[in-house]
Amino acid sequence: MPHLDLDLDVVSLTAALCDIPSVSRDEDAVATAIEDALATLTHLTVTRHGNTVVARTELGRATRVVLAGHIDTVPLTEPPNLPTTRTTRTTVEPAELVGRGTVDMKGGVAVQLRLARQVTDPHVDLTYVFYEGEEIDGEFNGLAHLAADHPDLIAGDFAVLLEPTNGSIEGGCKGTLRADIALLGLAAHSARPWNGHNAIHDAAVVLDRLVAHQAQTVTVDGLEYHEALQAVGISGGIAGNVIPDRCVVTVNYRYAPDKSGADAVAYVRGVFDGFDVQVQDNAPGARPGLDLPAAKAFVEALGVPVGPKEGWTDVARFSALGVPAVNFGPGDPNRAHADDERAPLQQFVDAERAMLRWLA
Amino acid sequence: MPHLDLDLDVVSLTAALCDIPSVSRDEDAVATAIEDALATLTHLTVTRHGNTVVARTELGRATRVVLAGHIDTVPLTEPPNLPTTRTTRTTVEPAELVGRGTVDMKGGVAVQLRLARQVTDPHVDLTYVFYEGEEIDGEFNGLAHLAADHPDLIAGDFAVLLEPTNGSIEGGCKGTLRADIALLGLAAHSARPWNGHNAIHDAAVVLDRLVAHQAQTVTVDGLEYHEALQAVGISGGIAGNVIPDRCVVTVNYRYAPDKSGADAVAYVRGVFDGFDVQVQDNAPGARPGLDLPAAKAFVEALGVPVGPKEGWTDVARFSALGVPAVNFGPGDPNRAHADDERAPLQQFVDAERAMLRWLA
């Protein structure tokens, strides 16, 4: 079985974690390695649920902070972009760690493990969550499983999700709603369209409204969130000689975290008033909560730039449990999932140091 | 092997033809039955090419008329809509023959066979063509194969295609052009659309032009053809969280037979000026040619209503060979391919009588 040495420096530990491949649904080896490594730390109580591992201090502190990261990755490239390699610094590029998981998000996991190893007597109680199934359908999400089955294990006053943020703090996240707008016509032979009604032509108005739509920028707890309403899919037509009787436009609304899920539904229905809007999925965002004392202490201790998180992340799962949460981790999110996924070595070191400034 | 008795009345012969199933690519049995029945008629020279059968008089007449029909059908329903059944007349419905092929187009084939049996000394030379593979991709079309390999066998001064026209004469046919209009954008995460460019949104202008387009009505050789320009397909989007970088609108232009294929391309490019228009297929129509003496004689002899053919049919294949052609046959084309395909018995009888008025 692979073994993890938590006394390694954070870069080497990131490489070791990456070199245990853990594509979604195949996290057993890395989960076991993490569980075994944590089991040697007597200040932590370790429990496992599927391939999700939770380690907690139980010091009776007034505040509990949750540090969470997923241990799965998207699939490897062909040929595989593992094991990891290191580049040397050039005049234009820093030294980097290259390979699947270096950005999303074995670096964050390595920081968690290094903190677990070093922070034995923190001023707050700490919960470390290493969870499976983040990169695939929500039904497999280990954090969602904990929230449903063992919410006590992830309860806390403040949470940090160590997803890549390029070293800055990204607060909260936008919500995301997907809806289908179905246009219904009447099929006919395309040589005699006057016998039917073209559903694709009816989609013109829907697209016109999308093009004309002015997305809002909303300030929540001091951070500016840029909303967006965009088509992400359109389909219609069954044959080259048939007037289509159905066309579906799929829209995605990314909304500021001051809106509830119901607010978002009402907004989209308003934009497409008069049309058949069917909501397919809807996940509200998370307020950054940067006005809360625990969050303020975190921001002050780290001393790094603070901005909004535009994409939806699992911080919203904490938010839904009443736990304010932020994103902070090494790696540029634009490099996540890329074939040449890579991150500067210095970012791993800086992230570990920043977290130690806060917790130690 | 199934046997066809050409002395049957036209309704019974239609039923017998339908009851030899001949879904496209499976026409051997019916082709053999037709070939065997025609071989007994000494006034005809019979040749076979694949599952296409040609029978010709060789009387040295000044004029040659081609009578053509396809012998394949679209697939049966489940449970099968064969063997045929007959309904009895009610106060609101005539007696009908019900089942696959009764409309498209075993009735027309039965009329051809009845004429072949009865018209032994016509005032024109006659060519009967019974061809395979009309209901599927053009590469399988038996008439196209003859046009390419043995154009002499289908040469003539005038042609009648016995496709269903509900008992009227439909002259010529419209052309049909299909083109893809591709919109290209730049992919981005849908939470940060400002990093990309939405190709589906760009399709709004294309759809707007389609909606605004005023289709022309064009009179050719005295018949009014109604043009049409319609979307028959649209697709875009690869995932619910991605700004799509590609959207394709497929349009179908049905154009009057006074336009060449090149005219049609120029027209569509004009409507979508500024866009990337890729022509996928283009089949010019056929002029009705009703001003030609052979056609005039046909129209006068039949004494039935005359109109334009809106859909593209194989008359265009004759037209391309320089043979003017019309459509005339029993059955309502709106019933073609229907699960409850059916035609009034009287239409088969009337069609046979009308053709006999002309040829006998």
Coordinates of C-alpha atoms in Angstrom, one line a residue, chain A residues 189-191 240-241, chain B residues 134 136-139 141 144 172-179 225 227-228 251-266 268 278-287 309-321:
Chain A
H189 CA -42.9 18.6 -44.3
S190 CA -40.3 21.4 -45.0
A191 CA -41.6 21.7 -48.5
G240 CA -33.5 17.6 -42.8
N241 CA -37.0 17.7 -44.4
Chain B
E134 CA -36.4 5.5 -53.1
I136 CA -33.7 6.0 -48.2
D137 CA -30.5 7.8 -49.0
G138 CA -30.1 8.8 -52.6
E139 CA -27.1 6.5 -53.1
N141 CA -32.0 5.0 -55.6
A144 CA -30.4 7.3 -60.1
G172 CA -42.5 19.5 -61.8
C173 CA -41.2 19.9 -58.3
K174 CA -39.4 22.4 -56.1
G175 CA -35.7 22.1 -55.5
T176 CA -34.2 21.6 -52.1
L177 CA -31.0 23.0 -50.6
R178 CA -29.7 22.3 -47.1
A179 CA -27.0 24.4 -45.6
Y225 CA -44.6 27.3 -56.6
E227 CA -40.8 28.8 -51.8
A228 CA -39.8 28.3 -48.2
V251 CA -31.6 25.6 -42.9
N252 CA -33.6 24.1 -45.8
Y253 CA -34.4 26.2 -48.8
R254 CA -37.2 24.9 -51.0
Y255 CA -37.0 26.8 -54.3
A256 CA -39.0 27.2 -57.4
P257 CA -37.9 25.2 -60.5
D258 CA -37.0 28.3 -62.4
K259 CA -33.9 28.6 -60.2
S260 CA -30.8 26.6 -60.8
G261 CA -28.8 25.0 -58.0
A262 CA -26.3 27.8 -58.2
D263 CA -29.1 30.4 -58.1
A264 CA -30.3 28.8 -54.9
V265 CA -26.9 28.8 -53.3
A266 CA -26.5 32.5 -54.1
V268 CA -29.2 31.6 -49.3
Q278 CA -21.8 25.6 -45.8
V279 CA -24.0 23.9 -48.4
Q280 CA -24.6 20.3 -47.3
D281 CA -26.8 19.1 -50.3
N282 CA -28.6 20.7 -53.1
A283 CA -31.0 19.1 -55.6
P284 CA -32.6 21.5 -58.2
G285 CA -36.3 21.1 -58.9
A286 CA -38.0 20.2 -62.2
R287 CA -40.0 22.5 -64.4
K309 CA -45.6 19.7 -56.8
E310 CA -44.3 21.4 -53.7
G311 CA -42.0 18.6 -52.5
W312 CA -38.9 17.3 -54.2
T313 CA -39.6 14.1 -56.1
D314 CA -37.7 11.9 -58.5
V315 CA -39.3 13.8 -61.4
A316 CA -36.2 16.0 -60.9
R317 CA -34.0 13.0 -61.9
F318 CA -35.9 12.9 -65.3
S319 CA -35.7 16.7 -65.6
A320 CA -31.9 16.5 -65.2
L321 CA -31.9 14.0 -68.1

